[in-house]
JSON list of C-alpha atoms in Angstrom, two decimals:
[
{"chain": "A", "resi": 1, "resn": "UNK", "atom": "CA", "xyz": [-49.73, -20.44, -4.67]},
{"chain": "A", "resi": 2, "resn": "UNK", "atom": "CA", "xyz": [-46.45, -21.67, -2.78]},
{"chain": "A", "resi": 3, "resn": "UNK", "atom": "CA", "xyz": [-48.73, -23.42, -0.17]},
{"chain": "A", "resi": 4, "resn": "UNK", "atom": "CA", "xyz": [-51.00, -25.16, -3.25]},
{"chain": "A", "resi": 5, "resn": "UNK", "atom": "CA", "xyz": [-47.91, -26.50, -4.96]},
{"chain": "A", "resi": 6, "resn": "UNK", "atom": "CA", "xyz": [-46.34, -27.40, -1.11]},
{"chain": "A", "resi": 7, "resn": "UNK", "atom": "CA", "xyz": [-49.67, -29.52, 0.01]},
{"chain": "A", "resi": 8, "resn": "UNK", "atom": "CA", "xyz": [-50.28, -31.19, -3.06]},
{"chain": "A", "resi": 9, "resn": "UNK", "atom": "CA", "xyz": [-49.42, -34.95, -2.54]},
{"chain": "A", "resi": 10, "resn": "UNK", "atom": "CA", "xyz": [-52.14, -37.00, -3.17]},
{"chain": "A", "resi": 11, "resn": "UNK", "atom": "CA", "xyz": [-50.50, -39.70, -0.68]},
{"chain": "A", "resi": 12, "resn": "UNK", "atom": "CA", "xyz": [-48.15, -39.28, 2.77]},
{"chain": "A", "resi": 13, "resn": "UNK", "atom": "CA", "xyz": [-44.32, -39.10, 1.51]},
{"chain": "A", "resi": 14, "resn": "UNK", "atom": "CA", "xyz": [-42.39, -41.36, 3.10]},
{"chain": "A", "resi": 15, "resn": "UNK", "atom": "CA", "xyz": [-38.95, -41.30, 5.03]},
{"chain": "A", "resi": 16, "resn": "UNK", "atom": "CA", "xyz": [-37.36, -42.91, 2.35]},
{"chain": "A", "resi": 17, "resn": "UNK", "atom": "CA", "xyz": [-33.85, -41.27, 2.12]},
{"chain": "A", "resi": 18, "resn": "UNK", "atom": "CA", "xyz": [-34.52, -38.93, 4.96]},
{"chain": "A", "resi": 19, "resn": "UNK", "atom": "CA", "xyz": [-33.27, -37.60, 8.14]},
{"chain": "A", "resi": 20, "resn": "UNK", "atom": "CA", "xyz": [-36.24, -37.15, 10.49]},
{"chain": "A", "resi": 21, "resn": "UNK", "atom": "CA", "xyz": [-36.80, -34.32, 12.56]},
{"chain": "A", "resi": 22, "resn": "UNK", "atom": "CA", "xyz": [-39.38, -33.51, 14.86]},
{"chain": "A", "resi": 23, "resn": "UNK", "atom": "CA", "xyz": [-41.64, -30.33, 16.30]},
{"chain": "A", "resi": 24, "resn": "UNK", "atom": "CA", "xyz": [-44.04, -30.33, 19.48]},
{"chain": "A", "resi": 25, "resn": "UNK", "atom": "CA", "xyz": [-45.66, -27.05, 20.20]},
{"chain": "A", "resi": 26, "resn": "UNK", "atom": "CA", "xyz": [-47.66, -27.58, 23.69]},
{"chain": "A", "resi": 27, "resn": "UNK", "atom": "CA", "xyz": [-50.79, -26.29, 24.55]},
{"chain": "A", "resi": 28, "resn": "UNK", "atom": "CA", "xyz": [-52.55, -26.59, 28.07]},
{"chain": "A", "resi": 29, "resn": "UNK", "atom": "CA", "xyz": [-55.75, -25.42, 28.03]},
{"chain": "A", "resi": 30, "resn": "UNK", "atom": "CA", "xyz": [-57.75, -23.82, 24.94]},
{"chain": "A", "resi": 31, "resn": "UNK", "atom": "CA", "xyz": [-54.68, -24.41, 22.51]},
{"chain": "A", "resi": 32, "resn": "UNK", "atom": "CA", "xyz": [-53.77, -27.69, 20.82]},
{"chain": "A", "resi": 33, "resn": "UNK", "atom": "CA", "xyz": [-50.39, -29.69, 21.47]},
{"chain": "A", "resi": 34, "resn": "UNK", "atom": "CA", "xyz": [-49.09, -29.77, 17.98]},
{"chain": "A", "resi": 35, "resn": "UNK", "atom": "CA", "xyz": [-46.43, -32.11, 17.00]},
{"chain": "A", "resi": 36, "resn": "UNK", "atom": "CA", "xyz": [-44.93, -32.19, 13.06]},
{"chain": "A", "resi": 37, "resn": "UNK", "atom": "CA", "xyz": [-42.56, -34.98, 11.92]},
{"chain": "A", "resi": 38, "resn": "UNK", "atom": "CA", "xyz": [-40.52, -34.24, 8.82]},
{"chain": "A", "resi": 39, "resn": "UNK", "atom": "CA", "xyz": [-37.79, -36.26, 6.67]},
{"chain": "A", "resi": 40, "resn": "UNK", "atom": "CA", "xyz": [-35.04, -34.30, 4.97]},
{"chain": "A", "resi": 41, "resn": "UNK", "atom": "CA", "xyz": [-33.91, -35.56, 1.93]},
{"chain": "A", "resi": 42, "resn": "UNK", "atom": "CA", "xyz": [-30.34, -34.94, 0.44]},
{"chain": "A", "resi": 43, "resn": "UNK", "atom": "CA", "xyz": [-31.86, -32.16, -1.43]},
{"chain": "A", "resi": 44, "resn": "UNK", "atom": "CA", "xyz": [-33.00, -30.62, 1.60]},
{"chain": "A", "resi": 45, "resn": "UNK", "atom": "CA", "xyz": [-36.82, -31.13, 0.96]},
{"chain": "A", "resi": 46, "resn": "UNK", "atom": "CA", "xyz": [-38.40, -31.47, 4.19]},
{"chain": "A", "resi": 47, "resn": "UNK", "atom": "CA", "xyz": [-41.59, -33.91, 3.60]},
{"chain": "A", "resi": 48, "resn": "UNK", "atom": "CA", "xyz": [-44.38, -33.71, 6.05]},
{"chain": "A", "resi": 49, "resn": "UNK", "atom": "CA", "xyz": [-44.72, -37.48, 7.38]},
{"chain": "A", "resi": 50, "resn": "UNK", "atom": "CA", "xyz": [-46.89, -37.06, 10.41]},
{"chain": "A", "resi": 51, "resn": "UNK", "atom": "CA", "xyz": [-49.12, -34.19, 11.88]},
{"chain": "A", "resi": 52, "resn": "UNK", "atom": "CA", "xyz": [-50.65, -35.29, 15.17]},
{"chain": "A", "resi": 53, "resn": "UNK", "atom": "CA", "xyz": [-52.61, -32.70, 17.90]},
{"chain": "A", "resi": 54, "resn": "UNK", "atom": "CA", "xyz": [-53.86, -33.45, 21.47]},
{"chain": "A", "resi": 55, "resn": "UNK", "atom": "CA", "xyz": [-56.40, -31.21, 23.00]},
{"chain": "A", "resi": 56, "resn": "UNK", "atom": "CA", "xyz": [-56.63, -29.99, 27.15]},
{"chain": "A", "resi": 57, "resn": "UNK", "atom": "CA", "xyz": [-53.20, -31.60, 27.12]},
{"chain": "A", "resi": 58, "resn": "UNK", "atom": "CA", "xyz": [-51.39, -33.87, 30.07]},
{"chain": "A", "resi": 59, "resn": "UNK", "atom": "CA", "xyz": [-48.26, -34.80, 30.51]},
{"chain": "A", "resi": 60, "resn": "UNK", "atom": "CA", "xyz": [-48.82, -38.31, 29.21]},
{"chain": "A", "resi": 61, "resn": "UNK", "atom": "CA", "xyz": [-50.33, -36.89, 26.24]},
{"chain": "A", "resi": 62, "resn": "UNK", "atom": "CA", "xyz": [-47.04, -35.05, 25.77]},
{"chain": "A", "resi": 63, "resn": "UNK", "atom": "CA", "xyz": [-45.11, -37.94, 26.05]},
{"chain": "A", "resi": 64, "resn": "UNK", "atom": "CA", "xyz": [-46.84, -40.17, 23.72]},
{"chain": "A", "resi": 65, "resn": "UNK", "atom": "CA", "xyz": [-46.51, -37.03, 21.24]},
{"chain": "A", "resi": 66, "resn": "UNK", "atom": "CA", "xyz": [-42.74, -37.29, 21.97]},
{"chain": "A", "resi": 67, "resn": "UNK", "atom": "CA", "xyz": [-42.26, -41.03, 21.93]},
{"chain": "A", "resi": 68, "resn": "UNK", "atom": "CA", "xyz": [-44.60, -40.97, 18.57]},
{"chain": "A", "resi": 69, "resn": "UNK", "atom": "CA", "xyz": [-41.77, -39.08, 16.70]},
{"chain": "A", "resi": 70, "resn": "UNK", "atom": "CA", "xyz": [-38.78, -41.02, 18.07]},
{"chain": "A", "resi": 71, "resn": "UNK", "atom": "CA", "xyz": [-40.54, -44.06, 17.36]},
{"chain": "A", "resi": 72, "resn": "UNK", "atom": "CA", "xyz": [-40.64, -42.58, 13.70]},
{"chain": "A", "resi": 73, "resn": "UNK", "atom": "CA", "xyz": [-36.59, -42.23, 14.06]},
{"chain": "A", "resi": 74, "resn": "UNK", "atom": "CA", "xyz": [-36.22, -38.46, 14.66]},
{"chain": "A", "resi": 75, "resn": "UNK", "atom": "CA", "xyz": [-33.00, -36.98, 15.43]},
{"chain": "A", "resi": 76, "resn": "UNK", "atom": "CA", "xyz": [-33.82, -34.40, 17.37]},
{"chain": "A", "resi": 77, "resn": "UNK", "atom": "CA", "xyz": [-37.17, -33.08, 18.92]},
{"chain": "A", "resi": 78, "resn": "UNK", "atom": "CA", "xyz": [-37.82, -28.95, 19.29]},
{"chain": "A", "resi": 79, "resn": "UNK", "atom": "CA", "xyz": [-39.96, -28.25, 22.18]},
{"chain": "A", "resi": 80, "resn": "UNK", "atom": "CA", "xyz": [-41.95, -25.55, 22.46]},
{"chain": "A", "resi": 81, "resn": "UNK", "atom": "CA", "xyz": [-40.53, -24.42, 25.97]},
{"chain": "A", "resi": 82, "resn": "UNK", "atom": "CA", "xyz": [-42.39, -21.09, 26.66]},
{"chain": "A", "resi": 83, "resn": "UNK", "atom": "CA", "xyz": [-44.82, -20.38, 29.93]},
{"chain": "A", "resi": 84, "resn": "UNK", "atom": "CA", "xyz": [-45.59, -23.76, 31.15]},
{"chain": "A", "resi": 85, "resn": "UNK", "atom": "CA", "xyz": [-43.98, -25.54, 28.40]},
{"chain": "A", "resi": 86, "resn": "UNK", "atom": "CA", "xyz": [-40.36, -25.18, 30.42]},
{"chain": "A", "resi": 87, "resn": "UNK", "atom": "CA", "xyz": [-42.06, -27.84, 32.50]},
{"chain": "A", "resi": 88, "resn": "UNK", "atom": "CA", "xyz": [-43.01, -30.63, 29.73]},
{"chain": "A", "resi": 89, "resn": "UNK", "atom": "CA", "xyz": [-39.40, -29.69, 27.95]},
{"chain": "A", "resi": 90, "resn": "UNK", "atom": "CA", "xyz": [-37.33, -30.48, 30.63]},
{"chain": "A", "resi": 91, "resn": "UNK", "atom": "CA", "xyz": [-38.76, -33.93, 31.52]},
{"chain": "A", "resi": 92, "resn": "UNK", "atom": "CA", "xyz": [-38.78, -34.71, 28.23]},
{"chain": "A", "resi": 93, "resn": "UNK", "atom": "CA", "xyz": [-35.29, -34.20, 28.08]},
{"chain": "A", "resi": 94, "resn": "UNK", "atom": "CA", "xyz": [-34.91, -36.11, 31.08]},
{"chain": "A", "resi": 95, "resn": "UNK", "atom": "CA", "xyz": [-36.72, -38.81, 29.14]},
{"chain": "A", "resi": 96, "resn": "UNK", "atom": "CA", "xyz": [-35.41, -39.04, 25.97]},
{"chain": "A", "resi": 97, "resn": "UNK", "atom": "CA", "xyz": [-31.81, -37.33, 26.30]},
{"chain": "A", "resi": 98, "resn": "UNK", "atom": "CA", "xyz": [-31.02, -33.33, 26.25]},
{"chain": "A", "resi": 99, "resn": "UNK", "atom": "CA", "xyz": [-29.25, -34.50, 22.66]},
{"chain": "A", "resi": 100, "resn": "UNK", "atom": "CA", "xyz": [-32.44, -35.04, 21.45]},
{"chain": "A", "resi": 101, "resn": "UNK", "atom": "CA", "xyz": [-34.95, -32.80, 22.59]},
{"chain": "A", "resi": 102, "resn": "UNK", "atom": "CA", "xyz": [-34.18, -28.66, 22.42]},
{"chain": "A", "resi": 103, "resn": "UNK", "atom": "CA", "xyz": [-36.04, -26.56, 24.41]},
{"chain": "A", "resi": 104, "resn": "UNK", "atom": "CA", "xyz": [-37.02, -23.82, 22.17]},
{"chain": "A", "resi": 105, "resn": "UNK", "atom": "CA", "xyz": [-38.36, -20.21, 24.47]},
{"chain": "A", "resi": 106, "resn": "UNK", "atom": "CA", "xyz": [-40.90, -18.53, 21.90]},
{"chain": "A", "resi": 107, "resn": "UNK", "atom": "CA", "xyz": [-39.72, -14.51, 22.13]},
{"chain": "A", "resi": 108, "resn": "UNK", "atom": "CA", "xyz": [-40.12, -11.83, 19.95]},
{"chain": "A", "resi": 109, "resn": "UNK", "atom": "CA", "xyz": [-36.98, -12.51, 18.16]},
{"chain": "A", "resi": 110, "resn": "UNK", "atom": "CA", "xyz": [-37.07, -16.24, 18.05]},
{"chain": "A", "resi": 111, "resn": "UNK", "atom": "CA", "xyz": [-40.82, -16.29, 16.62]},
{"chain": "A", "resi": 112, "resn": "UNK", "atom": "CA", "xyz": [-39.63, -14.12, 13.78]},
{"chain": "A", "resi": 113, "resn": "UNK", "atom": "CA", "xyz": [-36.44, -16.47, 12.86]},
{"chain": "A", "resi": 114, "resn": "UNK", "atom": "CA", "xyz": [-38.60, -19.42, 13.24]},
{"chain": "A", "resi": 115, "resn": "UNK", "atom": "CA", "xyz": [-41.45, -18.07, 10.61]},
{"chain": "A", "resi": 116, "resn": "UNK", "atom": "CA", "xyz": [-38.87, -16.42, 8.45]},
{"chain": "A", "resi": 117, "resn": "UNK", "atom": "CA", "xyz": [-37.26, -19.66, 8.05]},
{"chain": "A", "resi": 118, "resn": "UNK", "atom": "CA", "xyz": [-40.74, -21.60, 7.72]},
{"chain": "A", "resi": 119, "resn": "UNK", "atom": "CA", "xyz": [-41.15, -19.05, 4.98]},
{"chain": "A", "resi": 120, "resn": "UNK", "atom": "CA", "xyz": [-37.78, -19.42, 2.77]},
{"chain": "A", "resi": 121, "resn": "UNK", "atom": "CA", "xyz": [-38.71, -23.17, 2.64]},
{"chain": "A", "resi": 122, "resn": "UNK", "atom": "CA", "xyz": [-42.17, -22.38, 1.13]},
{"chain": "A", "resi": 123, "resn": "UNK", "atom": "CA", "xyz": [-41.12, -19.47, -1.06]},
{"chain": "A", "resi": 124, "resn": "UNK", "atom": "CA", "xyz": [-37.64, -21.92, -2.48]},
{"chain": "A", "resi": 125, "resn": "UNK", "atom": "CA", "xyz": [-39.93, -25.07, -2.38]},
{"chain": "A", "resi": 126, "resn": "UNK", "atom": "CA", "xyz": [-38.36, -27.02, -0.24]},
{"chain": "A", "resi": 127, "resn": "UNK", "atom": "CA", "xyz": [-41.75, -28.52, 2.03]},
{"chain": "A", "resi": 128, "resn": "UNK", "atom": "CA", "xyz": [-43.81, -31.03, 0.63]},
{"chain": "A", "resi": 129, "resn": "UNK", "atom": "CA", "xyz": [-47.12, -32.39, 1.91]},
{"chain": "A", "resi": 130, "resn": "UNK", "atom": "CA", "xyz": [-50.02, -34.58, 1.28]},
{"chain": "A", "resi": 131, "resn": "UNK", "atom": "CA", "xyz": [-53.21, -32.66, 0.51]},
{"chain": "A", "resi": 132, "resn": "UNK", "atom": "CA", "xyz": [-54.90, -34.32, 3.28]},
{"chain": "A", "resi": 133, "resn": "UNK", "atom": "CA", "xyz": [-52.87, -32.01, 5.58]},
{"chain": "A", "resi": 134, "resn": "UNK", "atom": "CA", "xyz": [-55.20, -29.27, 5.38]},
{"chain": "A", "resi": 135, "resn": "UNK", "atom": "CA", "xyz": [-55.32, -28.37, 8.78]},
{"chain": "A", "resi": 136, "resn": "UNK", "atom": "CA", "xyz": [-51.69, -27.45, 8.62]},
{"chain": "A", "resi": 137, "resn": "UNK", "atom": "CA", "xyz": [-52.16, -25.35, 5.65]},
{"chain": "A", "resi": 138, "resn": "UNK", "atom": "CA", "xyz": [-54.67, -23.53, 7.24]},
{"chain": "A", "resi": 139, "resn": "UNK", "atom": "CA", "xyz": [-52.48, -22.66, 10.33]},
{"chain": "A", "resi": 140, "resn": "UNK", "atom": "CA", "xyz": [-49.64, -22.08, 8.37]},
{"chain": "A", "resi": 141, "resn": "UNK", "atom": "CA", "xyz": [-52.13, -19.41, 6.39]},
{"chain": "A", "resi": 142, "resn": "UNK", "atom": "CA", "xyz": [-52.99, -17.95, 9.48]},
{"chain": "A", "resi": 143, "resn": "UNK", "atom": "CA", "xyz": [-50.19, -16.60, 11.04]},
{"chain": "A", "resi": 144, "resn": "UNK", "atom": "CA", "xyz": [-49.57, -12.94, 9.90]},
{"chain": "A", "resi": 145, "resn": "UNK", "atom": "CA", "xyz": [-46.45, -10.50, 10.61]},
{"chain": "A", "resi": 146, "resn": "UNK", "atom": "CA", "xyz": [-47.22, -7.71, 12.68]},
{"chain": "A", "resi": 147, "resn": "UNK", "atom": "CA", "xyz": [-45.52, -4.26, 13.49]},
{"chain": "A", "resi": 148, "resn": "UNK", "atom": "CA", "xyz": [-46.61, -2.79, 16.49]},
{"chain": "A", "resi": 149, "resn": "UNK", "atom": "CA", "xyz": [-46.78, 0.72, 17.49]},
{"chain": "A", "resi": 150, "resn": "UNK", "atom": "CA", "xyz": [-43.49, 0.78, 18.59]},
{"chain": "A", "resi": 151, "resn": "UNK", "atom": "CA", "xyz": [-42.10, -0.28, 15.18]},
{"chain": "A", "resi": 152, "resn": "UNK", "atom": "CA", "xyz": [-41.66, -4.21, 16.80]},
{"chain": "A", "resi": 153, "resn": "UNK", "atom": "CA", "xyz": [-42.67, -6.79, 14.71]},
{"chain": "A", "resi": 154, "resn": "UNK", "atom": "CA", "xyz": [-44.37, -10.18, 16.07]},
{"chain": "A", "resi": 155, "resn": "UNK", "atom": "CA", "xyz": [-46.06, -13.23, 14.54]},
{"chain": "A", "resi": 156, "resn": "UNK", "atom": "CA", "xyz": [-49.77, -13.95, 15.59]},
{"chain": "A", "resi": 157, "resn": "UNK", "atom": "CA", "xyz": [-52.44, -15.84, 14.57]},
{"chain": "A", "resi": 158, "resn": "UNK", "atom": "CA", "xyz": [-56.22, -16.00, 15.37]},
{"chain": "A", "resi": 159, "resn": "UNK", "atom": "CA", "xyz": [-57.71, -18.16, 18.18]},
{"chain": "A", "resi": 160, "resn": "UNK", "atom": "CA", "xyz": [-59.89, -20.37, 15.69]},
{"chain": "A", "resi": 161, "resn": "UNK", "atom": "CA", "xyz": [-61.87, -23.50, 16.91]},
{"chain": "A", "resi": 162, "resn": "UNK", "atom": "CA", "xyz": [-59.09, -25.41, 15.38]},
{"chain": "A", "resi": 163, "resn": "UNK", "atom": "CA", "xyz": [-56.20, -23.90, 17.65]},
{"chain": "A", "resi": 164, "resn": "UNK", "atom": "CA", "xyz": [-53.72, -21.07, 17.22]},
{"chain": "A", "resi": 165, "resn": "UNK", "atom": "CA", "xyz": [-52.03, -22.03, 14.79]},
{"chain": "A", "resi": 166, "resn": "UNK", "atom": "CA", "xyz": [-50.12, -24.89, 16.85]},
{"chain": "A", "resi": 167, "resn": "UNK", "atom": "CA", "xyz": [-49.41, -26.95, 14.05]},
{"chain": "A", "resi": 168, "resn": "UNK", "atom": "CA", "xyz": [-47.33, -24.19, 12.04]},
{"chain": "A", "resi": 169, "resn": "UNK", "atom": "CA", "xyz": [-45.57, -23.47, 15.21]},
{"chain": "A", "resi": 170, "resn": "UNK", "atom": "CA", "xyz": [-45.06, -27.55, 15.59]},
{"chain": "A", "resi": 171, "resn": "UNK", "atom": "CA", "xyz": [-43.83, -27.44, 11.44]},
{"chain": "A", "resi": 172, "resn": "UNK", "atom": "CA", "xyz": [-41.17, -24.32, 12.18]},
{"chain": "A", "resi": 173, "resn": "UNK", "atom": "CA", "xyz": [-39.90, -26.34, 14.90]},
{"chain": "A", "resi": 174, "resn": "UNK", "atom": "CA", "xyz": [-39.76, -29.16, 13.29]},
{"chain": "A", "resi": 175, "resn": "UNK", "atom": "CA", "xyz": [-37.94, -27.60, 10.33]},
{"chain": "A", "resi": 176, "resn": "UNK", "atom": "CA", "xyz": [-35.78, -25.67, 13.35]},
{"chain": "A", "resi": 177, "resn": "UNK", "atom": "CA", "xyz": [-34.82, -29.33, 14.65]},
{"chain": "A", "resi": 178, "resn": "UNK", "atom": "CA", "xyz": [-33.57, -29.97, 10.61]},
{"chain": "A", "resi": 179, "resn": "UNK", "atom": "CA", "xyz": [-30.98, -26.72, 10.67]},
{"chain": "A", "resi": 180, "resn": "UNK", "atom": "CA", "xyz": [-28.79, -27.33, 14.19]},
{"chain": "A", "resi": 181, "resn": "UNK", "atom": "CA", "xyz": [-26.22, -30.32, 13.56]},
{"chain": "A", "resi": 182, "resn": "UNK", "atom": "CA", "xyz": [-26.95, -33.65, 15.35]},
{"chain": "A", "resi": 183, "resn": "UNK", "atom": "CA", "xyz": [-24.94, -35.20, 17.78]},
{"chain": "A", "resi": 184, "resn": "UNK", "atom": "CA", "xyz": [-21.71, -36.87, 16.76]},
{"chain": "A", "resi": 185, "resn": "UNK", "atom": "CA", "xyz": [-22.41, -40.91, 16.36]},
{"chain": "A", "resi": 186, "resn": "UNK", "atom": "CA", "xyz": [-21.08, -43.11, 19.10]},
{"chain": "A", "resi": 187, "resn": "UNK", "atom": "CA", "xyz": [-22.09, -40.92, 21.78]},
{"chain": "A", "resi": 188, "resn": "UNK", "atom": "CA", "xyz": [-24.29, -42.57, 24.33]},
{"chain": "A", "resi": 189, "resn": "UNK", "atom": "CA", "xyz": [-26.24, -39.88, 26.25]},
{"chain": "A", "resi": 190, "resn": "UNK", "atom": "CA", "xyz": [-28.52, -41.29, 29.51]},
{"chain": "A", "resi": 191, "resn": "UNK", "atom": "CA", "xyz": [-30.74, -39.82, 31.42]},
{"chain": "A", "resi": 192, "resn": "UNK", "atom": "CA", "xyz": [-29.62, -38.69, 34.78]},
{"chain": "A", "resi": 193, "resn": "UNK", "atom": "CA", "xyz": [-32.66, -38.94, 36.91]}
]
């Protein structure tokens, strides 16, 4: 029911109003590159304004990703930064500024904060999305919460022929990006290298 009344837009919302955030979960091989754009409104509504996915990805197909959501105006870009993601993070950060693009390490305990907080903004209704965005909802359906035998709990998801649920993980990042404070304004960050 929250994810009916979340995805139920007939048309894209726009980033009238908003703050725009971004999330990029990379994927090399068999899993989609995942990026998520949402705007934050004043009321704290993050609305889904672009989902976009590369498959058997390169580095220029990560870049393009990346450029794709500052091009939209985000504010900051969460990478996902685990296994050969540290790669793609960091020279996207060489790119585009470390200000704007956070490295985020999937663990144990960051996977849970990141789905927990994914969570509280379906459950207070605080993510809308057009309808259209199915493929999203689906991945966002997908992941599950499990306790292992050792009483540790981790968030998985099924290898489907539509990924791993990449574009959840690119949505939680995203909606990561939304909850750190930006940079102060006037401060011009460049690229060493």
């Amino acid at each position: 029911e929250l994810l009916s009344a979340a995805f139920s837009l007939d048309t894209k919302p726009t980033s009238d109003g908003c703050s725009v955030y971004a999330g990029l979960d990379i994927g090399k091989t068999v899993d989609l590159s995942a990026l998520v754009v949402v705007g934050v409104d004043s009321r704290k509504v993050a609305r889904v304004l672009k989902v976009e996915t590369a498959k058997r990805t390169q580095q220029a197909d990560i870049e393009r990703l990346a450029a794709t959501a500052f091009a939209m105006g985000s504010r900051r870009l969460c990478v996902d930064a685990t296994g050969m993601g540290s790669f793609p993070a960091e020279s996207l950060q060489r790119k585009f500024g470390k200000s704007k693009v956070e490295p985020v390490v999937f663990t144990m305990s960051s996977k849970e904060e990141l789905a927990t907080t994914m969570g509280q903004h379906f459950t207070e209704q605080r993510i809308v999305a057009a309808r259209s965005e199915s493929d999203l909802r689906d991945d966002v359906m997908s992941i599950r919460r499990l306790v292992t035998a050792a009483g540790n709990v981790r968030y998985d998801a099924p290898h489907t022929d539509k990924g791993h649920a990449d574009r959840a993980w690119a949505l939680a990042l995203a909606l990561h990006a939304a909850s750190q404070p930006t940079p102060a304004r006037g401060i011009i960050e460049t690229p060493l290298y």
